[in-house]
């Protein structure tokens, strides 16, 4: 009899918790009304899984198991508190006798809780940097080092932001809700930025062995779609949704069977998801129809993505329009990263020489000193100009700076492909 392969419960726990942690935290926050305590209870549920799953086996619905365990512990915590009576009024008179359900009755309820969690962590009592860091931590499940890489700041800075943000939300008694009216409008910009960063972390992971983290992309896209339905008159909401639809349409073409990254010019565009492209076009149309003036940053990025989506081959890409759109985007955002992207488009529209001039002006930007894509782009441009020795040095530096193993190997492959001296 052939022995059956055994399931590694510790590996399953790590995978499930990475995927489900945001949903667990959001569900528990509904009970305890404190995101810091909710995160601790989610960690308690993880410890319980580490103790029980190796002995009893991985449950059929591990995500629901973690949620139910964390919620039970939340109820026990509230019962032990001295201010139990006041808390009982806030969460319902039946809490004392009614146990939390073993799993959510409707998957959409989980997504609603995620949306509440986004707006809670983007409350104006927090600084913009703290809002994004905390939401990436709680919703995206990113570690402190991963967030630090995304922000291009020291890990200690991110850790302090997260701790202070959770303390502030607790002391200010911030409500766990999706706000309405002017309050929603005031908090929308931060919410959009957070959703975009979460998607980006899934689309091109900062660190680790995998280039893609699809669950983050799915959560971000779902949140963007929910926002679109909640705020149909907001052009930037539709702009962000459009951008994510276009980006998500390329996901299956961005890696090979073994997970190796495939660059845009080498992707099989027949594998791009035409349904998501159609959704992106529709969302971009809504963004344009609701805009009262010049397009916002997300609508501009969506328009750039639409240019790629409309090109059936890499050679057909309208690089002149893309470089023009990047110019408008750079003027709106004053972002050196956007300017670096503009340089790539200029290199395709006008040649590598014109692009190199742009890139060289970015060399002194403090935010780009440890940003691996700056030497990566510069190396590519130098290689196209035949300056192979300089290109080697730049690509080697880019490989050293990245902490994603897949991207490092891609850069090393570029190095190996350069002609011998």
Tab-separated table of C-alpha atoms in Angstrom:
chain	number	residue	atom	x	y	z
A	1	UNK	CA	0.000	0.000	0.000
A	2	UNK	CA	1.407	3.360	-1.043
A	3	UNK	CA	1.816	5.653	1.948
A	4	UNK	CA	-0.251	8.821	1.730
A	5	UNK	CA	1.562	12.143	1.915
A	6	UNK	CA	1.139	13.861	5.245
A	7	UNK	CA	0.029	17.462	5.642
A	8	UNK	CA	2.455	19.690	7.465
A	9	UNK	CA	0.203	21.427	10.020
A	10	UNK	CA	2.793	24.085	10.863
A	11	UNK	CA	3.096	25.028	7.200
A	12	UNK	CA	-0.690	25.101	6.906
A	13	UNK	CA	-0.984	27.322	9.970
A	14	UNK	CA	1.551	29.805	8.603
A	15	UNK	CA	-0.151	29.923	5.207
A	16	UNK	CA	-3.675	30.236	6.581
A	17	UNK	CA	-2.766	32.899	9.108
A	18	UNK	CA	-0.983	34.963	6.456
A	19	UNK	CA	-4.101	34.846	4.301
A	20	UNK	CA	-6.766	35.134	6.997
A	21	UNK	CA	-5.190	37.399	9.620
A	22	UNK	CA	-6.892	40.560	8.332
A	23	UNK	CA	-10.313	38.917	8.382
A	24	UNK	CA	-9.720	37.527	11.872
A	25	UNK	CA	-8.606	40.926	13.192
A	26	UNK	CA	-11.535	42.691	11.523
A	27	UNK	CA	-14.077	40.225	12.939
A	28	UNK	CA	-12.624	40.512	16.458
A	29	UNK	CA	-12.419	44.306	16.277
A	30	UNK	CA	-16.191	44.318	15.801
A	31	UNK	CA	-16.412	42.672	19.253
A	32	UNK	CA	-13.706	44.432	21.276
A	33	UNK	CA	-13.662	47.799	19.444
A	34	UNK	CA	-9.866	47.978	19.779
A	35	UNK	CA	-7.585	47.045	16.890
A	36	UNK	CA	-4.574	46.522	19.124
A	37	UNK	CA	-6.391	44.045	21.353
A	38	UNK	CA	-7.916	42.401	18.272
A	39	UNK	CA	-4.462	41.785	16.820
A	40	UNK	CA	-3.301	40.245	20.120
A	41	UNK	CA	-6.334	37.946	20.199
A	42	UNK	CA	-5.672	36.900	16.611
A	43	UNK	CA	-2.147	35.972	17.693
A	44	UNK	CA	-3.640	33.992	20.613
A	45	UNK	CA	-5.730	32.062	18.089
A	46	UNK	CA	-2.577	31.330	16.126
A	47	UNK	CA	-0.914	29.948	19.268
A	48	UNK	CA	-3.971	27.765	19.879
A	49	UNK	CA	-3.749	26.451	16.322
A	50	UNK	CA	-0.075	25.629	16.805
A	51	UNK	CA	-1.035	23.608	19.864
A	52	UNK	CA	-4.136	21.845	18.527
A	53	UNK	CA	-3.735	21.330	14.776
A	54	UNK	CA	-0.678	19.054	14.973
A	55	UNK	CA	-2.633	16.896	17.414
A	56	UNK	CA	-6.174	17.040	16.004
A	57	UNK	CA	-5.481	17.777	12.340
A	58	UNK	CA	-6.090	20.875	10.213
A	59	UNK	CA	-9.810	21.788	10.271
A	60	UNK	CA	-11.844	21.776	7.071
A	61	UNK	CA	-12.270	25.546	7.283
A	62	UNK	CA	-9.100	26.752	9.047
A	63	UNK	CA	-9.858	30.434	8.516
A	64	UNK	CA	-13.249	30.120	10.220
A	65	UNK	CA	-11.608	28.122	13.028
A	66	UNK	CA	-9.131	30.931	13.688
A	67	UNK	CA	-11.885	33.544	13.598
A	68	UNK	CA	-14.142	31.613	15.953
A	69	UNK	CA	-11.299	30.941	18.387
A	70	UNK	CA	-10.246	34.581	18.459
A	71	UNK	CA	-13.835	35.756	18.937
A	72	UNK	CA	-14.402	33.309	21.803
A	73	UNK	CA	-11.304	34.698	23.495
A	74	UNK	CA	-12.580	38.215	22.877
A	75	UNK	CA	-15.819	37.370	24.674
A	76	UNK	CA	-13.889	35.843	27.578
A	77	UNK	CA	-11.730	38.958	27.805
A	78	UNK	CA	-14.729	41.271	27.937
A	79	UNK	CA	-16.386	39.125	30.605
A	80	UNK	CA	-13.298	39.445	32.783
A	81	UNK	CA	-13.107	43.200	32.582
A	82	UNK	CA	-14.281	45.355	35.437
A	83	UNK	CA	-16.241	47.536	33.033
A	84	UNK	CA	-18.134	44.525	31.698
A	85	UNK	CA	-21.541	46.168	32.056
A	86	UNK	CA	-20.625	49.144	29.880
A	87	UNK	CA	-19.029	46.968	27.234
A	88	UNK	CA	-22.033	44.666	27.296
A	89	UNK	CA	-24.299	47.529	26.342
A	90	UNK	CA	-22.069	48.385	23.383
A	91	UNK	CA	-21.897	44.924	21.855
A	92	UNK	CA	-25.340	43.548	22.717
A	93	UNK	CA	-27.242	42.229	25.714
A	94	UNK	CA	-27.149	38.674	24.428
A	95	UNK	CA	-23.353	38.398	24.451
A	96	UNK	CA	-23.281	36.677	27.858
A	97	UNK	CA	-25.357	33.722	26.696
A	98	UNK	CA	-24.768	33.631	22.942
A	99	UNK	CA	-21.510	32.207	21.640
A	100	UNK	CA	-20.041	33.651	18.442
A	101	UNK	CA	-20.794	31.606	15.315
A	102	UNK	CA	-18.208	29.058	14.305
A	103	UNK	CA	-17.909	30.730	10.897
A	104	UNK	CA	-19.386	33.824	9.243
A	105	UNK	CA	-22.896	33.432	7.892
A	106	UNK	CA	-22.122	35.420	4.759
A	107	UNK	CA	-18.697	35.967	3.173
A	108	UNK	CA	-19.702	39.537	2.327
A	109	UNK	CA	-19.900	40.278	6.056
A	110	UNK	CA	-16.182	39.605	6.281
A	111	UNK	CA	-15.496	42.038	3.486
A	112	UNK	CA	-17.653	44.673	5.190
A	113	UNK	CA	-15.580	44.236	8.339
A	114	UNK	CA	-12.426	44.660	6.281
A	115	UNK	CA	-13.804	47.912	4.908
A	116	UNK	CA	-14.620	49.108	8.439
A	117	UNK	CA	-11.100	48.182	9.477
A	118	UNK	CA	-9.621	50.259	6.629
A	119	UNK	CA	-11.618	53.356	7.576
A	120	UNK	CA	-10.843	52.870	11.263
A	121	UNK	CA	-7.103	52.648	10.701
A	122	UNK	CA	-7.291	55.660	8.368
A	123	UNK	CA	-8.903	57.887	10.984
A	124	UNK	CA	-7.673	61.522	10.969
A	125	UNK	CA	-6.464	61.252	14.578
A	126	UNK	CA	-3.507	59.359	13.071
A	127	UNK	CA	-0.788	60.837	10.911
A	128	UNK	CA	-0.902	59.825	7.221
A	129	UNK	CA	2.214	57.688	7.658
A	130	UNK	CA	0.746	55.935	10.693
A	131	UNK	CA	-2.555	55.250	8.903
A	132	UNK	CA	-0.837	53.502	6.025
A	133	UNK	CA	1.612	51.579	8.210
A	134	UNK	CA	-1.095	50.320	10.559
A	135	UNK	CA	-3.444	49.280	7.782
A	136	UNK	CA	-0.706	47.456	5.920
A	137	UNK	CA	0.119	45.661	9.166
A	138	UNK	CA	-3.442	44.712	10.100
A	139	UNK	CA	-5.067	44.340	6.700
A	140	UNK	CA	-2.147	43.321	4.551
A	141	UNK	CA	-0.485	41.114	7.124
A	142	UNK	CA	2.880	42.683	6.270
A	143	UNK	CA	5.743	42.484	8.730
A	144	UNK	CA	7.488	45.584	10.018
A	145	UNK	CA	10.523	45.047	7.713
A	146	UNK	CA	8.243	44.677	4.676
A	147	UNK	CA	6.424	47.903	5.506
A	148	UNK	CA	9.724	49.670	6.051
A	149	UNK	CA	10.836	48.617	2.569
A	150	UNK	CA	7.577	49.861	1.064
A	151	UNK	CA	8.025	53.223	2.815
A	152	UNK	CA	11.793	53.420	2.257
A	153	UNK	CA	12.241	54.240	5.973
A	154	UNK	CA	13.960	52.490	8.925
A	155	UNK	CA	12.208	49.531	10.572
A	156	UNK	CA	12.287	51.248	13.971
A	157	UNK	CA	10.313	54.164	12.530
A	158	UNK	CA	7.580	51.865	11.240
A	159	UNK	CA	7.433	49.922	14.525
A	160	UNK	CA	6.964	53.143	16.493
A	161	UNK	CA	4.254	54.337	14.113
A	162	UNK	CA	2.291	51.124	14.511
A	163	UNK	CA	2.504	51.040	18.308
A	164	UNK	CA	1.548	54.697	18.635
A	165	UNK	CA	-1.285	54.356	16.126
A	166	UNK	CA	-2.912	51.485	18.000
A	167	UNK	CA	-2.556	53.363	21.285
A	168	UNK	CA	-4.097	56.497	19.779
A	169	UNK	CA	-7.091	54.656	18.347
A	170	UNK	CA	-7.728	53.098	21.760
A	171	UNK	CA	-7.371	56.275	23.811
A	172	UNK	CA	-9.489	58.292	21.368
A	173	UNK	CA	-12.216	55.609	21.322
A	174	UNK	CA	-12.322	55.627	17.516
A	175	UNK	CA	-15.479	53.896	16.298
A	176	UNK	CA	-15.239	50.743	14.200
A	177	UNK	CA	-17.364	51.930	11.292
A	178	UNK	CA	-17.523	53.183	7.731
A	179	UNK	CA	-18.112	56.940	8.201
A	180	UNK	CA	-20.691	58.983	6.342
A	181	UNK	CA	-20.876	62.445	4.824
A	182	UNK	CA	-17.965	64.891	5.180
A	183	UNK	CA	-16.036	62.536	7.473
A	184	UNK	CA	-15.951	59.892	4.759
A	185	UNK	CA	-14.789	62.418	2.189
A	186	UNK	CA	-11.993	63.612	4.471
A	187	UNK	CA	-10.668	60.095	5.014
A	188	UNK	CA	-11.022	58.839	1.459
A	189	UNK	CA	-7.564	59.857	0.219
A	190	UNK	CA	-5.766	57.835	2.869
A	191	UNK	CA	-8.047	54.858	2.273
A	192	UNK	CA	-7.259	54.880	-1.445
A	193	UNK	CA	-3.524	55.142	-0.768
A	194	UNK	CA	-3.667	52.219	1.633
A	195	UNK	CA	-5.615	49.996	-0.758
A	196	UNK	CA	-3.134	50.839	-3.519
A	197	UNK	CA	-0.145	49.943	-1.344
A	198	UNK	CA	-1.741	46.663	-0.289
A	199	UNK	CA	-2.351	45.752	-3.921
A	200	UNK	CA	1.198	46.684	-4.858
A	201	UNK	CA	2.623	44.476	-2.122
A	202	UNK	CA	0.656	41.566	-3.558
A	203	UNK	CA	1.496	42.477	-7.162
A	204	UNK	CA	5.259	42.701	-6.588
A	205	UNK	CA	6.135	41.461	-3.110
A	206	UNK	CA	8.746	43.502	-1.282
A	207	UNK	CA	10.426	40.463	0.244
A	208	UNK	CA	10.320	36.686	0.337
A	209	UNK	CA	10.616	33.848	-2.133
A	210	UNK	CA	7.512	34.687	-4.186
A	211	UNK	CA	7.070	37.633	-6.507
A	212	UNK	CA	3.265	37.575	-6.234
A	213	UNK	CA	0.981	37.417	-3.202
A	214	UNK	CA	-2.412	37.025	-4.912
A	215	UNK	CA	-4.464	37.144	-1.708
A	216	UNK	CA	-3.350	40.739	-1.091
A	217	UNK	CA	-4.305	41.705	-4.644
A	218	UNK	CA	-7.714	40.078	-4.235
A	219	UNK	CA	-8.403	41.846	-0.935
A	220	UNK	CA	-7.340	45.215	-2.325
A	221	UNK	CA	-9.409	44.801	-5.482
A	222	UNK	CA	-12.433	43.710	-3.467
A	223	UNK	CA	-12.110	46.757	-1.209
A	224	UNK	CA	-11.778	49.065	-4.214
A	225	UNK	CA	-14.929	47.603	-5.764
A	226	UNK	CA	-16.851	47.994	-2.505
A	227	UNK	CA	-15.730	51.612	-2.301
A	228	UNK	CA	-16.898	52.174	-5.875
A	229	UNK	CA	-20.380	50.986	-4.966
A	230	UNK	CA	-20.389	53.090	-1.789
A	231	UNK	CA	-19.107	56.253	-3.454
A	232	UNK	CA	-20.345	56.250	-7.087
A	233	UNK	CA	-19.733	59.985	-7.571
A	234	UNK	CA	-16.050	59.937	-6.568
A	235	UNK	CA	-13.857	59.841	-9.713
A	236	UNK	CA	-10.682	58.802	-7.882
A	237	UNK	CA	-12.440	55.791	-6.367
A	238	UNK	CA	-13.320	54.644	-9.871
A	239	UNK	CA	-9.821	55.575	-11.029
A	240	UNK	CA	-8.214	53.352	-8.413
A	241	UNK	CA	-10.631	50.521	-9.140
A	242	UNK	CA	-9.874	50.804	-12.847
A	243	UNK	CA	-6.130	50.755	-12.224
A	244	UNK	CA	-6.348	47.631	-10.052
A	245	UNK	CA	-8.604	45.852	-12.560
A	246	UNK	CA	-6.075	46.497	-15.336
A	247	UNK	CA	-3.130	45.442	-13.172
A	248	UNK	CA	-4.886	42.311	-11.924
A	249	UNK	CA	-5.687	41.310	-15.513
A	250	UNK	CA	-1.984	40.586	-16.088
A	251	UNK	CA	-1.408	38.443	-13.004
A	252	UNK	CA	-1.353	34.987	-14.608
A	253	UNK	CA	1.042	36.173	-17.326
A	254	UNK	CA	3.545	37.752	-14.920
A	255	UNK	CA	5.162	34.504	-13.755
A	256	UNK	CA	6.211	31.247	-15.357
A	257	UNK	CA	5.169	27.763	-14.137
A	258	UNK	CA	7.985	27.796	-11.564
A	259	UNK	CA	7.174	31.296	-10.314
A	260	UNK	CA	9.909	33.050	-12.297
A	261	UNK	CA	8.930	36.680	-13.042
A	262	UNK	CA	8.093	37.533	-16.662
A	263	UNK	CA	8.606	41.154	-17.658
A	264	UNK	CA	5.928	43.130	-19.484
A	265	UNK	CA	7.621	42.938	-22.896
A	266	UNK	CA	7.902	39.142	-22.663
A	267	UNK	CA	4.392	38.385	-21.398
A	268	UNK	CA	1.928	36.321	-23.420
A	269	UNK	CA	-0.874	38.860	-23.726
A	270	UNK	CA	-3.359	36.172	-24.679
A	271	UNK	CA	-3.162	35.185	-21.008
A	272	UNK	CA	-4.294	38.612	-19.868
A	273	UNK	CA	-7.775	38.429	-18.369
A	274	UNK	CA	-10.066	40.192	-20.850
A	275	UNK	CA	-12.965	40.276	-18.395
A	276	UNK	CA	-10.876	42.274	-15.913
A	277	UNK	CA	-9.685	44.536	-18.735
A	278	UNK	CA	-13.311	45.211	-19.668
A	279	UNK	CA	-14.066	46.011	-16.028
A	280	UNK	CA	-11.075	48.359	-15.987
A	281	UNK	CA	-12.312	50.164	-19.101
A	282	UNK	CA	-15.778	50.566	-17.581
A	283	UNK	CA	-14.388	51.884	-14.293
A	284	UNK	CA	-12.139	54.336	-16.156
A	285	UNK	CA	-15.193	55.547	-18.050
A	286	UNK	CA	-16.973	56.175	-14.733
A	287	UNK	CA	-13.932	58.068	-13.449
A	288	UNK	CA	-13.932	60.307	-16.515
A	289	UNK	CA	-17.709	60.812	-16.401
A	290	UNK	CA	-17.699	61.902	-12.750
A	291	UNK	CA	-14.595	64.121	-12.894
A	292	UNK	CA	-15.293	67.829	-12.629
A	293	UNK	CA	-11.811	68.933	-13.623
A	294	UNK	CA	-8.404	67.474	-14.436
A	295	UNK	CA	-8.012	63.750	-13.777
A	296	UNK	CA	-6.559	62.734	-10.429
A	297	UNK	CA	-3.451	60.579	-9.879
A	298	UNK	CA	-5.288	57.252	-9.860
A	299	UNK	CA	-7.298	58.103	-12.970
A	300	UNK	CA	-4.043	59.044	-14.736
A	301	UNK	CA	-2.413	55.764	-13.729
A	302	UNK	CA	-5.493	53.912	-14.927
A	303	UNK	CA	-5.242	55.695	-18.282
A	304	UNK	CA	-1.615	54.547	-18.536
A	305	UNK	CA	-2.645	50.973	-17.744
A	306	UNK	CA	-5.383	51.238	-20.372
A	307	UNK	CA	-2.767	52.075	-23.016
A	308	UNK	CA	-0.990	48.814	-22.215
A	309	UNK	CA	-4.272	46.881	-22.192
A	310	UNK	CA	-5.262	48.184	-25.642
A	311	UNK	CA	-1.958	47.041	-27.188
A	312	UNK	CA	-2.163	43.442	-28.373
A	313	UNK	CA	1.642	43.291	-28.638
A	314	UNK	CA	4.425	45.093	-26.809
A	315	UNK	CA	5.525	46.720	-30.080
A	316	UNK	CA	2.062	48.268	-30.567
A	317	UNK	CA	2.202	50.117	-27.234
A	318	UNK	CA	1.543	53.864	-27.527
A	319	UNK	CA	4.629	54.959	-25.594
A	320	UNK	CA	4.295	58.617	-26.553
A	321	UNK	CA	0.876	58.841	-24.930
A	322	UNK	CA	2.150	56.923	-21.913
A	323	UNK	CA	5.124	59.271	-21.468
A	324	UNK	CA	2.776	62.268	-21.747
A	325	UNK	CA	0.460	60.809	-19.110
A	326	UNK	CA	3.425	60.122	-16.833
A	327	UNK	CA	4.450	63.749	-17.257
A	328	UNK	CA	1.021	64.876	-16.050
A	329	UNK	CA	1.192	62.383	-13.189
A	330	UNK	CA	4.662	63.545	-12.149
A	331	UNK	CA	3.456	67.153	-12.102
A	332	UNK	CA	0.516	66.163	-9.854
A	333	UNK	CA	2.419	63.943	-7.422
A	334	UNK	CA	5.969	65.376	-7.361
A	335	UNK	CA	7.068	61.765	-6.792
A	336	UNK	CA	10.595	60.630	-7.760
A	337	UNK	CA	9.256	57.099	-8.283
A	338	UNK	CA	6.737	58.405	-10.835
A	339	UNK	CA	9.536	60.341	-12.520
A	340	UNK	CA	11.540	57.114	-12.732
A	341	UNK	CA	8.572	55.427	-14.405
A	342	UNK	CA	8.318	58.356	-16.799
A	343	UNK	CA	11.949	57.795	-17.742
A	344	UNK	CA	11.142	54.210	-18.760
A	345	UNK	CA	8.317	55.431	-21.014
A	346	UNK	CA	10.546	58.150	-22.484
A	347	UNK	CA	13.192	55.534	-23.268
A	348	UNK	CA	10.647	53.692	-25.414
A	349	UNK	CA	9.262	56.829	-27.066
A	350	UNK	CA	12.469	58.835	-27.582
A	351	UNK	CA	15.342	56.460	-26.902
A	352	UNK	CA	17.559	55.498	-23.940
A	353	UNK	CA	19.700	58.653	-24.137
A	354	UNK	CA	16.823	61.001	-23.338
A	355	UNK	CA	15.690	58.684	-20.543
A	356	UNK	CA	19.157	58.456	-19.002
A	357	UNK	CA	19.208	62.237	-18.588
A	358	UNK	CA	16.033	61.975	-16.481
A	359	UNK	CA	17.367	59.079	-14.414
A	360	UNK	CA	20.657	60.843	-13.703
A	361	UNK	CA	18.772	63.802	-12.221
A	362	UNK	CA	17.182	61.355	-9.739
A	363	UNK	CA	20.490	59.981	-8.446
A	364	UNK	CA	20.612	62.479	-5.568
A	365	UNK	CA	17.016	61.876	-4.419
A	366	UNK	CA	17.218	60.749	-0.757
A	367	UNK	CA	14.149	58.499	-1.063
A	368	UNK	CA	15.742	56.562	-3.922
A	369	UNK	CA	19.169	55.911	-2.404
A	370	UNK	CA	18.252	52.337	-1.408
A	371	UNK	CA	15.544	51.845	-4.052
A	372	UNK	CA	16.648	48.930	-6.225
A	373	UNK	CA	14.650	50.000	-9.287
A	374	UNK	CA	16.775	53.127	-9.772
A	375	UNK	CA	20.002	51.187	-10.584
A	376	UNK	CA	17.895	48.546	-12.352
A	377	UNK	CA	16.429	51.101	-14.786
A	378	UNK	CA	19.768	52.865	-15.172
A	379	UNK	CA	21.477	49.546	-15.895
A	380	UNK	CA	18.965	48.725	-18.609
A	381	UNK	CA	19.435	52.122	-20.233
A	382	UNK	CA	23.218	51.853	-20.137
A	383	UNK	CA	23.055	48.386	-21.676
A	384	UNK	CA	20.908	49.705	-24.532
A	385	UNK	CA	23.473	52.458	-25.086
A	386	UNK	CA	26.269	49.889	-25.290
A	387	UNK	CA	27.893	51.007	-22.025
A	388	UNK	CA	28.169	47.442	-20.790
A	389	UNK	CA	30.688	47.883	-17.975
A	390	UNK	CA	28.588	50.596	-16.331
A	391	UNK	CA	25.441	48.554	-16.914
A	392	UNK	CA	26.963	45.585	-15.088
A	393	UNK	CA	27.770	47.710	-12.049
A	394	UNK	CA	24.240	49.141	-11.899
A	395	UNK	CA	22.482	45.792	-12.281
A	396	UNK	CA	24.751	44.215	-9.671
A	397	UNK	CA	23.862	47.003	-7.242
A	398	UNK	CA	20.145	46.530	-7.980
A	399	UNK	CA	20.465	42.811	-7.222
A	400	UNK	CA	22.127	43.624	-3.906
A	401	UNK	CA	19.433	46.104	-2.899
A	402	UNK	CA	16.353	43.966	-3.585
A	403	UNK	CA	15.213	41.579	-0.863
A	404	UNK	CA	12.851	39.612	-3.068
A	405	UNK	CA	14.550	36.405	-4.171
A	406	UNK	CA	12.654	36.139	-7.466
A	407	UNK	CA	13.499	39.678	-8.463
A	408	UNK	CA	17.137	39.196	-7.460
A	409	UNK	CA	17.404	36.185	-9.750
A	410	UNK	CA	15.790	38.167	-12.571
A	411	UNK	CA	18.417	40.892	-12.203
A	412	UNK	CA	21.204	38.325	-12.116
A	413	UNK	CA	19.823	36.798	-15.309
A	414	UNK	CA	20.038	40.229	-16.944
A	415	UNK	CA	23.657	40.447	-15.832
A	416	UNK	CA	24.436	37.065	-17.383
A	417	UNK	CA	22.780	38.113	-20.647
A	418	UNK	CA	25.037	41.113	-21.168
A	419	UNK	CA	27.717	40.644	-23.836
A	420	UNK	CA	31.172	39.670	-22.651
A	421	UNK	CA	33.805	42.392	-22.479
